[in-house]
Coordinates of C-alpha atoms in Angstrom, one line a residue:
Chain A
X1 CA 0.0 0.0 0.0
X2 CA 1.6 3.2 -1.0
X3 CA 0.8 6.6 0.5
X4 CA -1.6 7.4 -2.4
X5 CA -4.2 4.8 -1.5
X6 CA -4.2 5.3 2.2
X7 CA -7.7 6.9 2.0
X8 CA -9.1 4.0 0.1
X9 CA -7.5 1.2 2.2
X10 CA -7.7 2.7 5.6
X11 CA -10.1 5.5 6.0
X12 CA -12.9 4.4 3.7
X13 CA -13.4 1.0 5.5
X14 CA -13.2 2.8 8.8
X15 CA -15.9 5.3 7.8
X16 CA -18.0 2.4 6.6
X17 CA -17.7 0.7 10.0
X18 CA -18.7 3.9 11.8
X19 CA -21.7 4.3 9.6
X20 CA -23.0 0.8 10.1
X21 CA -22.4 1.2 13.9
X22 CA -24.4 4.4 13.8
X23 CA -27.2 2.5 12.0
X24 CA -27.4 -0.1 14.8
X25 CA -27.3 2.6 17.4
X26 CA -30.2 4.4 15.7
X27 CA -32.3 1.3 15.8
X28 CA -31.4 0.7 19.4
X29 CA -32.4 4.3 20.3
X30 CA -35.8 3.8 18.6
X31 CA -36.5 0.6 20.5
X32 CA -35.4 2.2 23.8
X33 CA -37.8 5.1 23.2
X34 CA -40.7 2.6 23.5
X35 CA -39.2 0.8 26.5
X36 CA -38.6 4.1 28.2
X37 CA -42.2 5.2 27.6
X38 CA -43.5 2.1 29.5
X39 CA -40.8 2.7 32.1
X40 CA -42.2 6.1 32.8
X41 CA -45.7 4.8 33.0
X42 CA -44.7 2.2 35.5
X43 CA -43.0 4.8 37.6
X44 CA -46.0 7.1 37.7
X45 CA -48.4 4.1 38.3
X46 CA -46.5 2.9 41.3
X47 CA -46.3 6.4 42.9
X48 CA -49.8 5.6 44.3
X49 CA -48.1 3.9 47.2
X50 CA -47.2 7.2 48.6
X51 CA -50.7 8.5 48.4
X52 CA -52.9 5.8 49.7
X53 CA -53.1 3.1 52.3
X54 CA -55.7 1.2 50.3
X55 CA -54.4 -2.3 49.6
X56 CA -56.7 -2.8 46.7
X57 CA -55.5 0.3 45.0
X58 CA -51.9 -0.8 45.5
X59 CA -52.7 -4.3 44.1
X60 CA -54.3 -2.7 41.2
X61 CA -51.2 -0.5 40.6
X62 CA -49.1 -3.6 40.7
X63 CA -51.4 -5.3 38.2
X64 CA -51.1 -2.3 35.8
X65 CA -47.4 -2.3 36.3
X66 CA -47.3 -6.0 35.4
X67 CA -49.1 -5.4 32.2
X68 CA -46.8 -2.6 31.3
X69 CA -43.9 -4.9 31.9
X70 CA -45.3 -7.1 29.2
X71 CA -44.8 -4.2 26.8
X72 CA -41.3 -3.8 28.1
X73 CA -40.7 -7.5 27.4
X74 CA -41.7 -7.0 23.8
X75 CA -39.3 -4.1 23.5
X76 CA -36.4 -6.2 24.8
X77 CA -37.4 -9.0 22.5
X78 CA -36.9 -6.5 19.6
X79 CA -33.7 -5.3 21.1
X80 CA -32.4 -8.9 21.2
X81 CA -32.8 -9.2 17.5
X82 CA -31.0 -5.9 16.8
X83 CA -27.8 -6.3 18.8
X84 CA -25.1 -8.2 16.9
X85 CA -24.0 -11.4 18.4
X86 CA -21.5 -11.0 21.2
X87 CA -21.6 -7.2 21.2
X88 CA -23.8 -6.5 24.2
X89 CA -21.2 -4.4 25.9
X90 CA -20.4 -2.5 22.8
X91 CA -23.9 -0.9 22.9
X92 CA -25.1 -1.3 26.4
X93 CA -24.8 2.4 27.3
X94 CA -28.1 2.8 25.5
X95 CA -30.1 0.6 27.8
X96 CA -28.1 0.5 31.0
X97 CA -29.9 3.2 32.8
X98 CA -33.4 2.2 31.8
X99 CA -32.6 -1.4 32.8
X100 CA -31.5 -0.3 36.2
X101 CA -34.7 1.7 36.7
X102 CA -36.8 -1.3 35.5
X103 CA -35.0 -3.6 37.9
X104 CA -35.9 -1.2 40.7
X105 CA -39.6 -1.2 39.6
X106 CA -39.7 -5.0 39.3
X107 CA -38.2 -5.3 42.7
X108 CA -40.8 -2.8 44.1
X109 CA -43.7 -4.7 42.5
X110 CA -42.5 -8.0 44.0
X111 CA -42.0 -6.3 47.4
X112 CA -45.5 -4.9 47.3
X113 CA -47.0 -8.2 46.2
X114 CA -45.1 -10.7 48.2
X115 CA -42.8 -8.8 50.6
X116 CA -39.6 -10.5 49.7
X117 CA -36.5 -9.6 47.7
X118 CA -36.8 -10.5 44.1
X119 CA -33.9 -12.6 42.8
X120 CA -32.0 -11.9 39.7
X121 CA -33.5 -14.6 37.5
X122 CA -37.1 -13.5 38.3
X123 CA -36.1 -9.9 37.6
X124 CA -34.8 -10.9 34.3
X125 CA -38.0 -12.7 33.6
X126 CA -40.2 -9.7 34.5
X127 CA -38.1 -7.5 32.2
X128 CA -38.0 -10.0 29.4
X129 CA -34.2 -10.4 29.6
X130 CA -34.2 -14.0 30.7
X131 CA -32.6 -16.6 28.4
X132 CA -32.3 -14.3 25.5
X133 CA -29.6 -15.0 23.0
X134 CA -27.8 -11.7 22.8
X135 CA -28.9 -9.7 25.7
X136 CA -29.1 -10.5 29.4
X137 CA -29.5 -8.8 32.7
X138 CA -26.3 -7.5 34.0
X139 CA -25.6 -8.2 37.7
X140 CA -24.5 -4.6 38.3
X141 CA -27.7 -3.2 36.8
X142 CA -29.8 -5.5 39.0
X143 CA -27.9 -4.4 42.1
X144 CA -28.2 -0.8 41.1
X145 CA -32.0 -1.3 40.9
X146 CA -32.0 -2.8 44.5
X147 CA -30.2 0.3 45.8
X148 CA -32.8 2.5 44.2
X149 CA -35.5 0.3 45.8
X150 CA -34.0 1.0 49.3
X151 CA -34.4 4.8 48.6
X152 CA -38.0 4.4 47.5
X153 CA -38.8 2.2 50.5
X154 CA -37.3 4.8 52.9
X155 CA -39.8 7.3 51.5
X156 CA -42.6 4.7 51.6
X157 CA -41.9 4.1 55.3
X158 CA -42.3 7.7 56.1
X159 CA -45.6 8.0 54.1
X160 CA -47.0 4.8 55.5
X161 CA -46.7 6.3 59.0
X162 CA -48.5 9.4 57.8
X163 CA -51.4 7.3 56.7
X164 CA -51.4 5.4 60.0
X165 CA -49.9 2.2 58.8
X166 CA -47.4 1.4 61.6
X167 CA -46.5 -2.1 60.7
X168 CA -45.2 -1.3 57.2
X169 CA -42.0 0.5 58.4
X170 CA -41.1 -2.6 60.5
X171 CA -41.4 -4.8 57.4
X172 CA -39.3 -2.3 55.4
X173 CA -36.8 -2.0 58.2
X174 CA -36.1 -5.7 58.2
X175 CA -36.1 -5.9 54.4
X176 CA -33.6 -3.1 54.0
X177 CA -31.4 -4.3 56.8
X178 CA -31.1 -7.7 55.0
X179 CA -30.4 -5.9 51.8
X180 CA -27.7 -3.8 53.5
X181 CA -26.1 -6.9 55.0
X182 CA -26.0 -8.5 51.6
X183 CA -24.4 -5.5 50.0
X184 CA -21.8 -5.4 52.7
X185 CA -20.6 -8.8 51.5
X186 CA -19.6 -7.5 48.2
X187 CA -16.1 -6.2 47.3
X188 CA -17.1 -3.2 45.2
X189 CA -14.6 -1.4 43.1
X190 CA -14.5 2.3 43.1
X191 CA -17.2 2.6 40.5
X192 CA -20.7 4.0 40.2
X193 CA -22.2 1.0 42.1
X194 CA -19.9 1.7 44.9
X195 CA -20.9 5.3 45.0
X196 CA -24.6 4.4 45.0
X197 CA -24.0 1.8 47.7
X198 CA -22.4 4.5 49.9
X199 CA -25.7 6.3 49.9
X200 CA -27.6 3.2 51.2
X201 CA -26.7 4.1 54.8
X202 CA -28.8 7.2 54.6
X203 CA -31.8 5.2 53.6
X204 CA -31.1 2.7 56.4
X205 CA -30.9 5.6 58.8
X206 CA -34.1 7.2 57.6
X207 CA -36.0 4.0 58.1
X208 CA -34.5 3.4 61.5
X209 CA -35.6 6.8 62.6
X210 CA -39.1 6.1 61.6
X211 CA -39.1 2.8 63.5
X212 CA -37.5 4.5 66.5
X213 CA -40.2 7.2 66.5
X214 CA -42.9 4.4 66.4
X215 CA -41.3 2.4 69.1
X216 CA -40.8 5.4 71.4
X217 CA -44.5 6.1 71.3
X218 CA -45.6 2.6 71.7
X219 CA -47.1 2.6 68.3
X220 CA -45.5 -0.6 67.1
X221 CA -48.1 -3.3 66.6
X222 CA -47.8 -6.5 68.6
X223 CA -46.9 -5.5 72.1
X224 CA -45.0 -2.4 71.3
X225 CA -41.3 -2.8 70.4
X226 CA -41.4 -6.6 70.4
X227 CA -40.8 -6.7 66.7
X228 CA -37.6 -4.7 66.9
X229 CA -35.8 -7.3 69.0
X230 CA -37.4 -10.4 67.4
Chain B
X1 CA -30.0 13.7 45.1
X2 CA -29.0 15.5 48.3
X3 CA -29.3 13.0 51.0
X4 CA -27.6 14.8 53.7
X5 CA -30.0 17.5 54.3
X6 CA -28.0 19.3 57.0
X7 CA -30.0 20.3 60.0
X8 CA -30.2 17.8 62.8
X9 CA -28.8 14.9 60.8
X10 CA -26.0 16.9 59.3
X11 CA -23.4 16.5 61.9
X12 CA -22.4 12.9 61.7
X13 CA -22.4 10.4 59.0
X14 CA -24.9 7.8 59.9
X15 CA -23.7 4.2 60.4
X16 CA -25.8 1.2 60.9
X17 CA -27.7 1.9 64.1
X18 CA -28.5 -0.3 67.0
X19 CA -31.6 -1.8 65.4
X20 CA -29.8 -2.4 62.1
X21 CA -26.9 -4.0 63.8
X22 CA -29.3 -6.4 65.6
X23 CA -30.8 -7.4 62.3
X24 CA -27.4 -7.8 60.7
X25 CA -26.2 -10.0 63.5
X26 CA -29.3 -12.1 63.5
X27 CA -28.9 -12.9 59.8
X28 CA -27.1 -16.2 59.3
X29 CA -25.5 -17.8 56.3
X30 CA -28.7 -19.6 55.4
X31 CA -30.7 -16.4 54.9
X32 CA -31.7 -16.5 51.3
X33 CA -30.7 -12.9 50.7
X34 CA -27.2 -13.5 52.1
X35 CA -26.8 -16.7 50.1
X36 CA -27.8 -14.7 47.0
X37 CA -25.3 -12.0 47.7
X38 CA -22.5 -14.5 48.4
X39 CA -23.0 -15.7 44.8
X40 CA -23.0 -12.1 43.5
X41 CA -19.7 -11.5 45.4
X42 CA -18.1 -14.4 43.5
X43 CA -19.3 -13.1 40.2
X44 CA -18.2 -9.5 40.8
X45 CA -14.8 -10.7 42.1
X46 CA -14.2 -12.8 39.0
X47 CA -15.1 -10.0 36.7
X48 CA -12.8 -7.5 38.5
X49 CA -9.9 -10.0 38.7
X50 CA -10.2 -10.7 35.0
X51 CA -10.3 -7.0 34.2
X52 CA -7.2 -6.2 36.4
X53 CA -5.2 -9.1 34.8
X54 CA -5.9 -7.7 31.4
X55 CA -4.9 -4.2 32.5
X56 CA -1.6 -5.6 33.7
X57 CA -0.9 -7.3 30.4
X58 CA -1.9 -4.1 28.6
X59 CA 0.6 -2.1 30.7
X60 CA 3.4 -4.6 29.9
X61 CA 2.5 -4.3 26.2
X62 CA 2.6 -0.5 26.3
X63 CA 6.0 -0.4 28.0
X64 CA 7.6 -2.8 25.6
X65 CA 6.1 -1.0 22.6
X66 CA 7.5 2.3 23.7
X67 CA 10.9 0.7 24.0
X68 CA 10.6 -0.8 20.5
X69 CA 9.6 2.6 19.1
X70 CA 12.7 4.1 20.7
X71 CA 14.8 1.3 19.2
X72 CA 13.3 1.9 15.8
X73 CA 14.4 5.6 15.9
X74 CA 17.9 4.4 16.2
X75 CA 17.7 3.0 12.6
X76 CA 18.4 6.5 11.5
X77 CA 21.9 5.7 10.5
X78 CA 23.9 5.4 7.4
X79 CA 25.4 2.1 8.4
X80 CA 23.2 -0.3 6.6
X81 CA 24.3 -3.4 8.6
X82 CA 23.5 -1.7 11.9
X83 CA 20.1 -0.7 10.6
X84 CA 19.3 -4.3 9.6
X85 CA 20.3 -5.6 13.1
X86 CA 18.0 -3.1 14.8
X87 CA 15.1 -3.8 12.5
X88 CA 15.6 -7.5 13.0
X89 CA 15.5 -7.1 16.8
X90 CA 12.4 -4.9 16.6
X91 CA 10.7 -7.5 14.5
X92 CA 11.5 -10.2 17.0
X93 CA 10.2 -8.2 19.9
X94 CA 7.0 -7.3 18.1
X95 CA 6.4 -10.9 17.4
X96 CA 7.1 -11.7 21.1
X97 CA 4.4 -9.3 22.2
X98 CA 2.0 -10.8 19.7
X99 CA 2.7 -14.3 20.7
X100 CA 3.1 -13.8 24.4
X101 CA 1.2 -10.8 25.8
X102 CA -1.7 -10.6 23.3
X103 CA -2.1 -14.3 23.4
X104 CA -2.5 -14.1 27.2
X105 CA -5.2 -11.5 26.8
X106 CA -7.0 -13.5 24.2
X107 CA -7.0 -16.5 26.6
X108 CA -8.4 -14.5 29.4
X109 CA -11.2 -13.3 27.2
X110 CA -12.0 -16.8 25.8
X111 CA -15.7 -17.3 26.2
X112 CA -16.4 -13.8 27.4
X113 CA -17.9 -10.7 25.7
X114 CA -14.6 -8.9 24.7
X115 CA -16.3 -5.6 24.5
X116 CA -16.9 -5.8 28.3
X117 CA -13.1 -5.8 28.8
X118 CA -12.1 -3.8 25.8
X119 CA -11.2 -0.7 27.9
X120 CA -8.7 -2.8 29.8
X121 CA -6.4 -3.4 26.8
X122 CA -7.3 -0.6 24.4
X123 CA -4.2 1.5 25.3
X124 CA -1.8 -1.5 24.9
X125 CA -3.4 -2.3 21.6
X126 CA -3.0 1.3 20.2
X127 CA 0.6 1.4 21.3
X128 CA 1.2 -1.9 19.6
X129 CA -0.3 -0.7 16.4
X130 CA 1.9 2.4 16.6
X131 CA 5.0 0.4 16.9
X132 CA 4.0 -2.2 14.4
X133 CA 3.0 0.3 11.7
X134 CA 6.2 2.3 12.4
X135 CA 8.3 -0.9 11.9
X136 CA 6.4 -1.7 8.7
X137 CA 6.9 1.7 7.4
X138 CA 10.6 1.7 8.0
X139 CA 11.0 -1.7 6.3
X140 CA 8.7 -1.3 3.4
X141 CA 7.6 2.3 3.2
X142 CA 4.0 1.4 3.8
X143 CA 1.9 -0.5 6.3
X144 CA -0.9 -3.1 6.5
X145 CA -4.6 -2.6 6.4
X146 CA -6.8 -3.2 9.4
X147 CA -8.2 -6.3 7.8
X148 CA -4.9 -8.0 7.5
X149 CA -3.7 -7.2 11.1
X150 CA -7.1 -8.1 12.4
X151 CA -6.9 -11.5 10.8
X152 CA -3.6 -12.2 12.5
X153 CA -5.0 -11.8 16.0
X154 CA -5.9 -15.4 15.9
X155 CA -4.7 -17.9 18.4
X156 CA -5.0 -21.6 18.9
X157 CA -5.8 -23.0 22.4
X158 CA -6.1 -26.7 22.8
X159 CA -7.4 -27.1 19.3
X160 CA -9.8 -24.2 19.6
X161 CA -9.3 -21.1 17.5
X162 CA -9.7 -17.9 19.4
X163 CA -9.5 -14.4 18.0
X164 CA -8.8 -11.3 20.0
X165 CA -11.2 -8.4 19.5
X166 CA -9.3 -5.7 17.6
X167 CA -11.6 -2.7 17.1
X168 CA -10.9 -0.6 14.0
X169 CA -10.9 2.5 16.1
X170 CA -7.9 1.3 18.0
X171 CA -6.1 0.8 14.6
X172 CA -7.0 4.3 13.5
X173 CA -5.9 5.9 16.8
X174 CA -2.7 3.9 16.6
X175 CA -2.1 5.3 13.2
X176 CA -2.6 8.8 14.6
X177 CA 0.1 8.2 17.2
X178 CA 2.3 6.8 14.5
X179 CA 2.3 10.2 12.7
X180 CA 4.0 11.6 15.9
X181 CA 6.8 9.1 15.3
X182 CA 7.0 10.1 11.7
X183 CA 7.4 13.8 12.6
X184 CA 10.3 12.8 14.9
X185 CA 11.8 10.7 12.2
X186 CA 11.5 13.5 9.7
X187 CA 13.4 15.9 11.9
X188 CA 16.0 13.3 12.7
X189 CA 16.4 12.6 9.0
X190 CA 17.1 16.3 8.5
X191 CA 19.7 16.1 11.3
X192 CA 21.7 13.5 9.5
X193 CA 21.2 15.2 6.2
X194 CA 18.8 12.7 4.7
X195 CA 16.6 15.2 3.1
X196 CA 14.9 13.0 0.5
X197 CA 13.3 10.9 3.3
X198 CA 12.0 14.1 4.9
X199 CA 9.8 14.8 1.8
X200 CA 8.7 11.2 1.7
X201 CA 7.7 11.1 5.3
X202 CA 6.0 14.4 5.2
X203 CA 4.0 13.3 2.2
X204 CA 2.9 10.2 4.1
X205 CA 1.6 12.2 7.0
X206 CA -0.2 14.6 4.6
X207 CA -2.1 11.6 3.3
X208 CA -2.9 10.3 6.7
X209 CA -4.1 13.8 7.8
X210 CA -6.5 14.1 4.9
X211 CA -7.9 10.8 5.9
X212 CA -8.5 12.0 9.4
X213 CA -10.1 15.2 8.2
X214 CA -12.6 13.1 6.2
X215 CA -13.8 11.0 9.1
X216 CA -17.2 11.8 10.4
X217 CA -17.7 10.2 13.7
X218 CA -20.0 12.0 16.1
X219 CA -19.2 11.5 19.8
X220 CA -15.6 10.4 19.6
X221 CA -13.6 13.1 21.3
X222 CA -10.4 11.1 21.1
X223 CA -10.4 11.1 17.4
X224 CA -10.8 14.9 17.2
X225 CA -8.0 15.4 19.8
X226 CA -5.7 13.2 17.9
X227 CA -6.5 14.9 14.5
X228 CA -5.4 18.1 16.1
X229 CA -2.1 16.6 17.2
X230 CA -1.5 15.3 13.7
X231 CA -2.1 18.8 12.4
X232 CA 0.5 20.2 14.7
X233 CA 3.1 17.5 13.8
X234 CA 2.4 18.1 10.1
X235 CA 2.9 21.8 10.4
X236 CA 6.4 21.1 11.8
X237 CA 7.2 18.7 9.0
X238 CA 5.9 21.1 6.4
X239 CA 8.2 23.8 7.8
X240 CA 11.1 21.4 7.6
X241 CA 10.4 20.6 3.9
X242 CA 9.9 24.3 3.2
X243 CA 13.3 25.1 4.7
X244 CA 15.0 22.3 2.8
X245 CA 13.6 23.6 -0.4
X246 CA 14.4 27.2 0.2
X247 CA 17.7 27.0 2.0
X248 CA 18.9 23.6 0.9
X249 CA 21.5 25.1 -1.5
X250 CA 22.7 27.8 0.8
X251 CA 24.1 25.9 3.7
X252 CA 25.3 22.3 4.3
X253 CA 22.4 20.0 4.9
X254 CA 23.4 18.9 8.4
X255 CA 23.3 22.6 9.5
X256 CA 19.7 23.0 8.3
X257 CA 18.4 21.5 11.5
X258 CA 20.0 24.3 13.5
X259 CA 18.3 26.8 11.3
X260 CA 14.9 25.2 11.7
X261 CA 15.3 24.6 15.4
X262 CA 16.2 28.3 15.8
X263 CA 12.9 29.2 14.2
X264 CA 9.7 27.8 15.7
X265 CA 9.9 24.0 15.4
X266 CA 9.7 22.5 18.8
X267 CA 10.9 19.0 18.6
X268 CA 10.7 18.4 22.3
X269 CA 7.1 17.9 23.0
X270 CA 6.8 14.1 22.7
X271 CA 4.5 12.4 25.0
X272 CA 7.2 11.6 27.5
X273 CA 8.1 8.4 25.7
X274 CA 11.8 8.7 25.8
X275 CA 12.6 9.0 29.5

């Protein structure tokens, strides 16, 4: 190759590779727009938990959220067909944040329905990322979602008390304490997950304060304060 | 998200309080949440370890390539036999990197999504391309296409063929760094009075620079930054050629360098490679 055909041999193929990459990204962006639309709807739907004590309303919200997750699943199904084989991490910037939010929402729905911590496989199933050929649920995204859940639950604890539900904060307290204990087992690198985890203690503290306020006033159900020692 | 809202909670950083500690202590190894997180710990540790190992290899690759580039600059001599010896050695060392270090990276990535770990070895890869292309240029006056080099990143492991991910962008950025070496080479050529090569080298960089100007790649800052560096290198080289042309007949060739250095060519701003 002489210096005269450098453009033809080096830069033209490079530009072509950029162009085809941009095409893929464009397709991904379009799919993500739909997924993010459902995401926002789930977020607003579930905000009902901060406004009502009515169990039926909350169940209905969970039900709506579930059906919106079905739409999300279809979106990820489409995404799975667009990502080239083995290139998940080349493009995952496009869906990382949305996936984290969706993990949070899935975990919140399962918490509201069943009261336990959703595992990773179930989360992947709810999102429609389970056993796909080219996309999957990243562990870090799932964990990020759980940390977001803790923040939401701290707020939920406060608002439950406002509506006179004094047992909810105890449930949340136990739940988040376990979550916290779990996170403490991880060796986190100095990355975004680590930073987000560092904020977990503020959520834990908030919830503890709520429980403390209830205990102090003998408002804890089942022979005041008994629950706290267990 | 301001969590620490000052006021009554602002003084101390909260830790896990009494209640929390009780719960944490009461949780045993059989708790499903704990079990789950122990598995996560394993997965995260594996990933971090693999990443760090690759970074280490990448660093070794970078250092060795800088040495090779330094070595290649010493081919700027009239003694043909010495030149051949140096090129021979550079070739051997480049092959070593290829066979040893990159092979190790490829093995670490076997069965994994290489893009996940690409950041760990991208700098080593670019440095390697810079050295390789420089070597090829010195031996043949040209260098290989991405296709060809990419095809050679192919290793055998227990009968399995594994290929190392070699993104085209790393090739292009390696070429960009290579022009810095050409600039240095061009000025050294002038120093030893080898003015014909100055024009040849300058011409090569002109072509590469036009290529970079033609790239449209939104969102890649690195590319823009490097294009700017090429522009600066090229300006120096063009000034060298200009001076050769205009003053070449006035003073002995080996003195031309002094003339140019006394004007505004700054040959000292390499990237700290030669220390």
